[in-house]
XYZ file of C-alpha atoms in Angstrom:
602
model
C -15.623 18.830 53.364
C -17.609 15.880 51.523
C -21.085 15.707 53.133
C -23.392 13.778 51.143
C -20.341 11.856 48.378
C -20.954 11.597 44.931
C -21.882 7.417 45.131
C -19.593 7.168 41.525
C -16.268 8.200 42.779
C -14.537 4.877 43.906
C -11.846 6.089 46.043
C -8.768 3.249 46.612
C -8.094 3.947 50.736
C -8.604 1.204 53.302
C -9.000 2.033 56.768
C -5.782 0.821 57.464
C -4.534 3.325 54.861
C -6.744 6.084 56.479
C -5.143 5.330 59.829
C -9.011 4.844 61.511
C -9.680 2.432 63.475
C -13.180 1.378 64.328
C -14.028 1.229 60.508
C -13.133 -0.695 58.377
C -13.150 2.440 55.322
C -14.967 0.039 52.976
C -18.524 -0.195 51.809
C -19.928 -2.193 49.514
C -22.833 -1.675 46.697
C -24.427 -4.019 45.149
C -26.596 -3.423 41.806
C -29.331 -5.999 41.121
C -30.138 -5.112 37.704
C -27.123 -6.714 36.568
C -25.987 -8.620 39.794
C -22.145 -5.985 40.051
C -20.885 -5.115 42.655
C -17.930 -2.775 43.629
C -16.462 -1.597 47.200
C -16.183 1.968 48.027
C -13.650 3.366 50.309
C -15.187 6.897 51.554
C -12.960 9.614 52.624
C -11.973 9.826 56.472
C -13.816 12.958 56.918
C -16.933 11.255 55.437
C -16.655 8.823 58.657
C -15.452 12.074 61.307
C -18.401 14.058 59.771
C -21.248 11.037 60.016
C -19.746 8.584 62.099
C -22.226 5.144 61.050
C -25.502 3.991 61.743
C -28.371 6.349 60.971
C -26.504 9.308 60.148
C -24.302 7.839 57.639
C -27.191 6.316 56.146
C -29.009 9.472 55.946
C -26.148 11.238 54.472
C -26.338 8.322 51.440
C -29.940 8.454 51.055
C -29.927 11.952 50.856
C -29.499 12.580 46.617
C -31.903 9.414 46.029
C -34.721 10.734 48.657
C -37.032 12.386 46.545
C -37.747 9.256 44.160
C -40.579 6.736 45.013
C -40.141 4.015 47.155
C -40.010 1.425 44.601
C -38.342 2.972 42.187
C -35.231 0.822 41.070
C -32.890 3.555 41.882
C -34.089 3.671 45.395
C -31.148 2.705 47.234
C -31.798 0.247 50.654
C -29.031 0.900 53.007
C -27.489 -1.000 55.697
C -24.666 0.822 57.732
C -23.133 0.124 61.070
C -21.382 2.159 63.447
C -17.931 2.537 64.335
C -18.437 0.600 67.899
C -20.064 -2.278 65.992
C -18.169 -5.927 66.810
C -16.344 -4.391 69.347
C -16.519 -5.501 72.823
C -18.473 -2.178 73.629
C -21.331 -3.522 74.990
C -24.846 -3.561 73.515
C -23.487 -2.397 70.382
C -24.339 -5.015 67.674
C -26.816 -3.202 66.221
C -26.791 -1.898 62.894
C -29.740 0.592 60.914
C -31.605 -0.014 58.012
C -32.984 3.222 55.810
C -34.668 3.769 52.270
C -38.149 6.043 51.675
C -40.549 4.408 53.413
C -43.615 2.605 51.460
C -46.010 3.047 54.685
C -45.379 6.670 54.893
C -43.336 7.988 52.071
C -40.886 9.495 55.038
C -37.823 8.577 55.565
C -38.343 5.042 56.688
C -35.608 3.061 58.912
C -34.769 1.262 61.650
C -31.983 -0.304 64.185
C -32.057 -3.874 63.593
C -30.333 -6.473 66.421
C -29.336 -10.045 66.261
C -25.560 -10.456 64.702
C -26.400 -9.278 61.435
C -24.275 -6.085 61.870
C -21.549 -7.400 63.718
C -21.430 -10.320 60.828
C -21.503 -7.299 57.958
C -18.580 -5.507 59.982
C -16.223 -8.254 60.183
C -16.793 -9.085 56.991
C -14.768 -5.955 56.292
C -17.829 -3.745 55.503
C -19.411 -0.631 57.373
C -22.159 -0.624 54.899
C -23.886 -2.440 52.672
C -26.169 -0.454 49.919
C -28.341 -2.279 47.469
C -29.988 -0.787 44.206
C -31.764 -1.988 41.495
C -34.747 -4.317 40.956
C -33.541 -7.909 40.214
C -35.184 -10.042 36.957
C -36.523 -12.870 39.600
C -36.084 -12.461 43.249
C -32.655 -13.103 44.633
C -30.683 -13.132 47.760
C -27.043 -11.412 48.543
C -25.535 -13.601 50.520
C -21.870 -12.128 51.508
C -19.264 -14.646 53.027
C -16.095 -11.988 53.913
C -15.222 -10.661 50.999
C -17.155 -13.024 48.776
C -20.301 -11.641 46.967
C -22.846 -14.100 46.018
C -26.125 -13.203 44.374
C -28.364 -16.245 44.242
C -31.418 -17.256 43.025
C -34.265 -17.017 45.517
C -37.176 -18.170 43.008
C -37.854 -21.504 45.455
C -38.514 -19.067 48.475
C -41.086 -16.954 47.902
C -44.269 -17.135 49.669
C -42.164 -19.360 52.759
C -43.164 -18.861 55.724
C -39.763 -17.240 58.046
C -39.624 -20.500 60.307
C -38.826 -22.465 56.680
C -37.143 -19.582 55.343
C -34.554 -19.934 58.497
C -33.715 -23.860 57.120
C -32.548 -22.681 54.356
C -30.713 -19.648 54.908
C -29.346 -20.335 58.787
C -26.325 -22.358 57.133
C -25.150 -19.063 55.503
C -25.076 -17.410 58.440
C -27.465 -14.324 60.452
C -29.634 -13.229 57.182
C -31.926 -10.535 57.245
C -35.294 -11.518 54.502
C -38.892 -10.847 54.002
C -42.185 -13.013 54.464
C -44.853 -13.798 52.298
C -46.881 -10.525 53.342
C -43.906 -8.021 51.933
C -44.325 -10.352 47.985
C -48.104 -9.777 48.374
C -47.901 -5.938 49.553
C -48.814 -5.222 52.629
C -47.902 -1.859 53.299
C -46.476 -2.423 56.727
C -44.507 -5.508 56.139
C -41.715 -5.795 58.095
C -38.067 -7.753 57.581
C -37.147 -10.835 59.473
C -34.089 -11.490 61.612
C -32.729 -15.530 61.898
C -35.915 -16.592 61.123
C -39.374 -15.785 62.826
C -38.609 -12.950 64.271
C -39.941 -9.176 62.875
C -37.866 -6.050 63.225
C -38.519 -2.497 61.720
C -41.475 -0.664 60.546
C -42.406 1.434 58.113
C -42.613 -1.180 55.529
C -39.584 -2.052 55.219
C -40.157 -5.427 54.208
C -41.916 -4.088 50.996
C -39.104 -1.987 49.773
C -36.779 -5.030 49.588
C -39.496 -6.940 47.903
C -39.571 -3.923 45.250
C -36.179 -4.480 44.574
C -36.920 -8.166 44.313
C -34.166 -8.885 47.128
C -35.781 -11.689 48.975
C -32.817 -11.664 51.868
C -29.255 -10.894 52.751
C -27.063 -13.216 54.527
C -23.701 -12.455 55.691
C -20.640 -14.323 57.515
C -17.134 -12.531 58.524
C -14.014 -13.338 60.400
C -12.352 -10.343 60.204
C -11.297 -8.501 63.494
C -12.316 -4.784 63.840
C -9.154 -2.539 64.683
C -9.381 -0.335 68.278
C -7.165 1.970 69.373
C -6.593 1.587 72.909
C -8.170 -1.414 74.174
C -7.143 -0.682 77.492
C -9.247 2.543 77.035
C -11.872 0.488 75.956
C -11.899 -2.016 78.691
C -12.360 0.509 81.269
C -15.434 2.521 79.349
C -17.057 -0.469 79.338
C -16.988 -1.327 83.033
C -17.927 2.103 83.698
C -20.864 1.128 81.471
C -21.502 -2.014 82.700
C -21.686 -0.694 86.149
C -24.169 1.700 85.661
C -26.393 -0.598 83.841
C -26.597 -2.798 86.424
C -27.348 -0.419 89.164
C -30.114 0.644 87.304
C -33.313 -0.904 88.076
C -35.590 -0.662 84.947
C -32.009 -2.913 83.382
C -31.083 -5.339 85.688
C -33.382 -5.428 88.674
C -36.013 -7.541 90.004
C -38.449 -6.255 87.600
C -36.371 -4.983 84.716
C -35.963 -5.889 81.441
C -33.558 -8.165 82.029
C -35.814 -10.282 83.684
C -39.197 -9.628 81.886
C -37.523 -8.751 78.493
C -39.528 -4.771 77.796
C -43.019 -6.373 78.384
C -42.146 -4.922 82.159
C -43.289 -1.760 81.008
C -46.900 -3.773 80.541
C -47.647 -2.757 84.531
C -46.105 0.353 84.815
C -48.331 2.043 81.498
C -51.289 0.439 83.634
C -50.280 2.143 86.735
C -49.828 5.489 84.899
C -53.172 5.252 83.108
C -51.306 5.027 80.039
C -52.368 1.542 78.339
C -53.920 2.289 75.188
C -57.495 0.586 75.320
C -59.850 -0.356 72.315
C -58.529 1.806 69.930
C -57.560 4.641 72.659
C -60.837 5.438 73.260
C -59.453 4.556 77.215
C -56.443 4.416 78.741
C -57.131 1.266 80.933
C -57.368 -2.339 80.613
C -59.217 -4.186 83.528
C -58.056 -7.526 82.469
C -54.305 -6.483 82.194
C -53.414 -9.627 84.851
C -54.288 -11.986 82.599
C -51.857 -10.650 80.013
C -48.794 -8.821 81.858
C -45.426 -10.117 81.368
C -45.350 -11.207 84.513
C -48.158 -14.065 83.961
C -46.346 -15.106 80.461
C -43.283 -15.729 82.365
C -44.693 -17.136 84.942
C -46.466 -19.583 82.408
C -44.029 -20.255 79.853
C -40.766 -19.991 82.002
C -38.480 -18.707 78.885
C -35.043 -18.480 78.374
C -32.879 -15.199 78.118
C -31.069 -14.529 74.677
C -30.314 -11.494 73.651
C -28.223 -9.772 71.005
C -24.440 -9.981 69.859
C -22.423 -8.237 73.080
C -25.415 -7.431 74.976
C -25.790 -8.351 78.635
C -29.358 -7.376 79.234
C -30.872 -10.257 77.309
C -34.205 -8.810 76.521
C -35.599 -11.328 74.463
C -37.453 -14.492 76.364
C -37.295 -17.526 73.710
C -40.195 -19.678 74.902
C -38.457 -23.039 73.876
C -40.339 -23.657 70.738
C -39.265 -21.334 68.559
C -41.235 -18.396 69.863
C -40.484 -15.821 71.854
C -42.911 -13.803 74.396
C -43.811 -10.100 72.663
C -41.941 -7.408 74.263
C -43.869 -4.602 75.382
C -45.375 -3.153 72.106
C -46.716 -6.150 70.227
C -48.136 -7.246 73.881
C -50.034 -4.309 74.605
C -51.112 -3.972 71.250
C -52.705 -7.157 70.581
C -54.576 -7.231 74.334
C -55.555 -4.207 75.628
C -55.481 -1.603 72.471
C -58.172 -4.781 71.189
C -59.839 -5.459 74.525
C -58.056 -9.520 74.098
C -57.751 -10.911 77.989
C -56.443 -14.076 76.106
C -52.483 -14.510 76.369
C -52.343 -17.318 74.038
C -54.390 -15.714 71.088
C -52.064 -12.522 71.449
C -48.969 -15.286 71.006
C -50.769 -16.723 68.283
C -51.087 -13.252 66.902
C -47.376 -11.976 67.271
C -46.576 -15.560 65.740
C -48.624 -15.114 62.913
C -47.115 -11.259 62.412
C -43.504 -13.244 62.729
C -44.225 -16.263 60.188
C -45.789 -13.596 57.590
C -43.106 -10.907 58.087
C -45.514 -8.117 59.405
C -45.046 -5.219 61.776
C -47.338 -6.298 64.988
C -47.568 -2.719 66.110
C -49.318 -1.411 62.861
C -51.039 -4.823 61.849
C -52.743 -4.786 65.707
C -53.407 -0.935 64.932
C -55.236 -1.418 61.264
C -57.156 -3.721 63.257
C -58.117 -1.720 66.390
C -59.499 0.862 63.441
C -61.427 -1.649 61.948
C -63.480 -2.911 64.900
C -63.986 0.527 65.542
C -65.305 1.420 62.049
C -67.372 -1.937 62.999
C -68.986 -0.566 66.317
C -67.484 -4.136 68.049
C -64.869 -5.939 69.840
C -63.175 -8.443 67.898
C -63.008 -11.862 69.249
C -59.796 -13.918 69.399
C -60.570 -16.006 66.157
C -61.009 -13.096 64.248
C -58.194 -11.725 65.328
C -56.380 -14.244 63.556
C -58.392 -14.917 60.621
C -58.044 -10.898 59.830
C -53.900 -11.434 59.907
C -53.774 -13.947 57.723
C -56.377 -12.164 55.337
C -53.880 -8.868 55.174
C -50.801 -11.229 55.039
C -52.793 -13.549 51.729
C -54.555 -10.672 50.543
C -57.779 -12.461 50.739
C -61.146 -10.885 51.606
C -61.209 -7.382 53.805
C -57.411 -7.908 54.602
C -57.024 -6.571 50.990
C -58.036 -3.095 51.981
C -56.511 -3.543 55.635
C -53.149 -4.595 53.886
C -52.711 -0.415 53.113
C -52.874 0.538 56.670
C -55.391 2.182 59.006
C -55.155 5.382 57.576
C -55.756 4.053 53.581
C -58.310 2.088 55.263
C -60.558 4.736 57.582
C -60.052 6.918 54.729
C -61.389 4.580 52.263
C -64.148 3.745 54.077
C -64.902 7.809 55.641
C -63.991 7.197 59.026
C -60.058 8.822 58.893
C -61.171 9.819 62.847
C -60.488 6.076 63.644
C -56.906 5.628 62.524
C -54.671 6.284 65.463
C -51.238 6.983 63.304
C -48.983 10.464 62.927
C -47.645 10.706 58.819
C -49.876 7.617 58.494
C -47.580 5.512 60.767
C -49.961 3.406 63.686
C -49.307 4.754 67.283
C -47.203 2.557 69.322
C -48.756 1.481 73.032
C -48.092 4.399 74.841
C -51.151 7.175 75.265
C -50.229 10.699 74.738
C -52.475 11.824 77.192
C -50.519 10.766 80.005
C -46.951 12.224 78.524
C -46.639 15.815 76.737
C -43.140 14.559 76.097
C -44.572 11.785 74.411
C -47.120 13.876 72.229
C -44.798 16.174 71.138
C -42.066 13.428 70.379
C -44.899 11.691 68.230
C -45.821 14.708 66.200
C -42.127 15.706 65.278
C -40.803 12.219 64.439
C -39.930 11.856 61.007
C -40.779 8.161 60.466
C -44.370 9.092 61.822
C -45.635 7.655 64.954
C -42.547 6.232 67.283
C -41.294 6.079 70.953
C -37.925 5.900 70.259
C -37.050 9.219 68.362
C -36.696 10.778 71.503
C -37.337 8.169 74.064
C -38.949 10.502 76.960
C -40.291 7.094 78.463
C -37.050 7.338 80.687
C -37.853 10.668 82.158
C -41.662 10.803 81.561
C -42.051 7.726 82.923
C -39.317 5.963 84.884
C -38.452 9.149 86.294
C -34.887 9.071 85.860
C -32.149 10.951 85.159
C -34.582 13.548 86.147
C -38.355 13.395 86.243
C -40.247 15.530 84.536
C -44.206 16.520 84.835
C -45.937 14.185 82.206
C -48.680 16.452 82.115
C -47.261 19.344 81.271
C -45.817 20.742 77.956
C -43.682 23.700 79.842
C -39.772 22.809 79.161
C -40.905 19.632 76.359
C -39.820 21.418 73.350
C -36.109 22.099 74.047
C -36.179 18.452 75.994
C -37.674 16.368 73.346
C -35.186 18.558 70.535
C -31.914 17.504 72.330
C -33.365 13.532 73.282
C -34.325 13.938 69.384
C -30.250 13.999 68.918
C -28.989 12.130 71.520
C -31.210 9.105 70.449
C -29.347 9.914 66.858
C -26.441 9.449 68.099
C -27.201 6.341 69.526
C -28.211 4.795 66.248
C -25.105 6.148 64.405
C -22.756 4.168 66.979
C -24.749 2.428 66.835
C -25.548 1.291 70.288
C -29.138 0.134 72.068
C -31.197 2.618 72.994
C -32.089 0.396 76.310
C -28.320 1.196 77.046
C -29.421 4.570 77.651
C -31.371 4.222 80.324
C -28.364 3.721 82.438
C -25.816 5.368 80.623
C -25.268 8.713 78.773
C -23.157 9.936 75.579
C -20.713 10.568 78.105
C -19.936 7.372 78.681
C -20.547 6.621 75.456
C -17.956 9.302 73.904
C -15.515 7.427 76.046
C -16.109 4.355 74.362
C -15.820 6.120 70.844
C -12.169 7.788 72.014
C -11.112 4.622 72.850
C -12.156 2.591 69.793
C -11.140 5.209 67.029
C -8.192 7.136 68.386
C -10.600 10.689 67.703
C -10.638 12.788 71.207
C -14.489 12.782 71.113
C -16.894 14.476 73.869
C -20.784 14.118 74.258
C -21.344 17.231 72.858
C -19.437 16.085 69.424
C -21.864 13.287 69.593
C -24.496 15.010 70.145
C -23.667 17.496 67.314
C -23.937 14.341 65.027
C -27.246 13.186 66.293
C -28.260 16.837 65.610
C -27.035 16.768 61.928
C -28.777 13.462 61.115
C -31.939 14.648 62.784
C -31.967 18.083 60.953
C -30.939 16.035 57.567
C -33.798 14.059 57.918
C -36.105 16.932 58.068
C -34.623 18.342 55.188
C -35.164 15.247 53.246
C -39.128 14.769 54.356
C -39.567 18.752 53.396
C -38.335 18.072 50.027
C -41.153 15.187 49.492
C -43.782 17.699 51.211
C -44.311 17.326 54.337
C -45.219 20.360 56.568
C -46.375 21.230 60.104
C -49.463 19.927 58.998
C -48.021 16.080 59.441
C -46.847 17.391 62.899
C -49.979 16.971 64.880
C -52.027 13.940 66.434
C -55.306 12.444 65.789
C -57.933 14.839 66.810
C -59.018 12.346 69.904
C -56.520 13.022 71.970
C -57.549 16.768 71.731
C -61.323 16.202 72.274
C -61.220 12.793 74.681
C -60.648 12.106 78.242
C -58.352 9.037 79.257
C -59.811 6.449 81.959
C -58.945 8.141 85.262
C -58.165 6.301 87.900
C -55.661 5.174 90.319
C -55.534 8.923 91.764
C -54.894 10.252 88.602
C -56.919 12.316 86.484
C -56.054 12.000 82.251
C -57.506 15.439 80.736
C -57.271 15.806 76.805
C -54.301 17.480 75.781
C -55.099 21.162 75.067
C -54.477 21.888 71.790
C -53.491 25.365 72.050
C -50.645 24.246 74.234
C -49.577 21.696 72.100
C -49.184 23.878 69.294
C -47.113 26.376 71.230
C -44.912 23.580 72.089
C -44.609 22.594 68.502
C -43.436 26.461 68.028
C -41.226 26.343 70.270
C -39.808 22.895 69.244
C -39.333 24.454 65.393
C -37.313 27.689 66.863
C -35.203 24.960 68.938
C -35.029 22.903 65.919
C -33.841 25.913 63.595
C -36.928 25.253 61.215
C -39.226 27.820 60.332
C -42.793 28.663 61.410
C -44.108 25.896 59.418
C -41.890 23.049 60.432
C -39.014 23.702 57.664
C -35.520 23.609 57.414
C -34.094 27.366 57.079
C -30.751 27.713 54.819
C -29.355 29.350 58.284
C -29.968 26.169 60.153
C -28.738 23.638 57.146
C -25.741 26.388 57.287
C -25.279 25.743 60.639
C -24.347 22.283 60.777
C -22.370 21.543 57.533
C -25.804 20.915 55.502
C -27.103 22.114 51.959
C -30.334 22.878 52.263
C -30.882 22.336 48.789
C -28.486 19.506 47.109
């Protein structure tokens, strides 16, 4: 069985040919040095094996991952999932992966919009870029026309006048000025001002001198039994809607993910002025609830998606979902709405990642022994995304910065990655999840918001580590699987891989169950820390800043926030490796690469 294909073998098959449906058995590479570009057709046991999305992107990645992140060879790798531009719901998504330039982990993400429904019916499951261009350039794919152009006249635009020119070739995903100049945590841009990904993304395509991708299809993506597929989905879209967090009063649906904004207060888990508390007195001024309120915005959401998460404020901007909101009020003391718009805005026009931008700058006040006011909160953006002044050294992250300046015990990131708004102090689950991600800091590895937090499908005791280990292990898998779908992980707050492998059966003909999914989630997972082991990275990366060891959290509200114990919290991450199949210091074992189909050492 081909695991990890050797990328020169151009095999002839179509996924007609293959008899899949789903996939369309074609992915195309593109080489910038010389502006080629070929189409492979990967076995049908590549696709059973990986599926799409995040594993099948791993599984590419995985002979390159040991070079730097801007060397040419480097590949950048789009792939979507076999339920992509299907009417599955909530399953336009499609994930983005190369070594990331923020962490030097394996850096990706699940991108939104149309983008991957576009590359799909286009005829491609993947798209895979190498090479560093002469001048930057764009791809711009139009079915199964390849294009690349010269993209000379659009560096240094801002993404609102980057949209006017590229919105006539269709969704396009590009970079901002602050991935040309550096910035270590710039992010890409979706159909103009809006950010997605972290990990510095953005930066990596700017090594590469690829300035954007564009892409417009027409094809129609093969299912097996639409019938089959038709009634998965209304099994789905039941259960979505009779799940409140979703689709009630004060769901996402209505207040886009910024309706997590009261709930984190009400837990006592609002990160506050750098984490030093866990509580924001002002949070009224800020919540989701007042921007709507103010603002009135209108639902949009992505391609087959009936949540519509995203509030577009009318001109041109949207209100920040939860992270970016939190992030630029209460983890920088800011009771003012509009200058945490402004702020998001400016992170949007620049093509920077608000959660580590609003981090770097949470260190630096810190460092400074003061609260930043609003201005300055604005003026510092635009120095990192210019490269003028202190934003030069801000630019590398917190961590390059606090270290640079002797005060690493002010950077709030895991494998140098900023925390996103959720304090570990008030969710084991979420500690542990942190600490194990391989990206570095991130909520959505294993997600334990749903039963950490919302309770549901079974509530756990945030303030314990007793069961976390083998809980966070299998949500580590499950969330996987999600991305390799690829499907929203918001979908899975009402739904399970159950469901899921019913949509899957019914799309590709393949008798799948959850556990098969889950299996794949598991593979991609334990790939993943095979590939970070290989570029050094040991239990040591696995831990949290030493605050949350040696601080309280604001208590409050009936509820007390401790530090974690730290003796506990390594125990967990023991008993998280023997779940994992890693070794005593976090890795891979040739049993457990054995185990699932993996060599531990090719």
């Amino acid at each position: 069985m081909l695991l990890c294909p050797d990328l020169d073998t151009k095999a002839v098959f179509s996924g007609k040919e293959l008899g899949m449906y789903g996939w369309t058995g074609a992915i195309l590479h593109v080489d910038l040095r010389d502006g080629t570009h070929w189409v492979e057709h990967p076995d049908a046991e590549l696709y059973r094996t990986w599926i799409g999305g995040k594993a099948l992107a791993a599984c590419y990645l995985a002979p390159s991952a040991t070079l730097p992140w801007n060397d040419p060879a480097m590949p950048i790798i789009w792939m979507t999932g076999p339920l992509t531009a299907t009417p599955s719901p909530s399953s336009g998504h499609v994930t983005v992966m190369t070594r990331s330039p923020l962490t030097g982990t394996v850096g990706d993400a699940t991108l939104g919009g149309e983008w991957g429904t576009q590359l799909k019916r286009a005829g491609y499951d993947g798209l895979i870029v190498r090479g560093r261009a002469h001048h930057p350039c764009g791809i711009v794919i139009q079915d199964g026309e390849i294009e690349i152009q010269d993209a000379r006249g659009l560096v240094g635009l801002r993404t609102s006048d980057l949209a006017a020119h590229l919105k006539p070739l269709g969704p396009f995903v590009a970079v901002g000025p602050a991935a040309t100049r550096g910035v270590r945590f710039a992010s890409l841009v979706m159909d103009g001002p809006v950010t997605v990904g972290r990990n510095g993304l953005g930066l990596a395509l700017s090594a590469h001198n690829l300035q954007f991708v564009s892409v417009r299809g027409t094809g129609i993506v093969s299912v097996a039994d639409p019938a089959g597929l038709e009634k998965a989905s209304e099994d789905i879209q039941r259960l979505v809607a009779a799940t409140p967090a979703l689709l009630g009063e004060y769901g996402i649906g209505r207040y886009g993910s910024g309706a997590f904004y009261d709930l984190m207060v009400s837990r006592r888990m609002l990160p506050t002025a750098n984490f030093r508390k866990t509580y924001f007195a002002e949070w009224r001024k800020v919540n989701a609830c007042t921007g709507i309120q103010r603002f009135k915005p209108e639902s949009v959401g992505c391609a087959g998606c009936s949540l519509l998460c995203q509030k577009a404020i009318g001109d041109g901007r949207f209100l920040p979902g939860f992270e970016p909101l939190a992030q630029f009020t209460a983890l920088l003391e800011n009771d003012d709405l509009d200058i945490c718009l402004e702020a998001c805005e400016i992170c949007a026009e620049m093509g920077m990642d608000p959660l580590s931008a609003a981090g770097t700058l949470a260190t630096y006040a810190e460092s400074q022994g003061r609260r930043l006011e609003g201005e300055e909160i604005l003026d510092l953006l635009y120095q990192i995304s210019v490269g003028h002044g202190v934003g030069v050294d801000l630019a590398r992250g917190s961590l390059s910065y606090s270290e640079q300046h002797e005060v690493p015990q002010f950077s709030m990131t895991v494998k140098g990655q900023e925390i996103p708004p959720y304090d570990p102090r008030g969710a084991c689950g979420m500690a542990l999840s942190y600490a194990t991600s391989t990206r570095g800091a991130c909520h959505l590895r294993a997600f334990p918001i749903s039963h950490e937090i919302l309770r549901k499908p079974v509530a756990t005791d945030r303030f314990s580590f007793e069961g976390k280990a083998r809980i966070i292990k299998i949500a580590e898998d499950a969330c996987a699987a999600a991305d390799s779908l690829t499907i929203c992980k918001f979908l899975m707050l009402g739904c399970s891989l159950e469901e899921c492998a019913r949509s899957f059966t019914a799309v590709t003909g393949l008798e799948t169950t959850a556990q098969d999914l889950l299996r794949v989630g598991e593979r991609a997972s334990y790939l993943e820390r095979i590939l970070n082991a290989r570029n050094g990275f040991t239990a040591k990366d696995d831990t949290l800043p030493a605050r949350f060891f040696e601080e309280s959290g604001s208590s409050g509200n009936q509820i007390e926030v401790p530090p974690l114990d730290r003796e506990v919290f390594r125990q967990s991450l023991a008993n998280y490796y023997r779940v994992r199949g890693l070794d005593a210091d976090g890795q891979p074992t040739l049993q457990g690469a054995a185990a699932l189909g993996l060599d531990l050492h090719s």
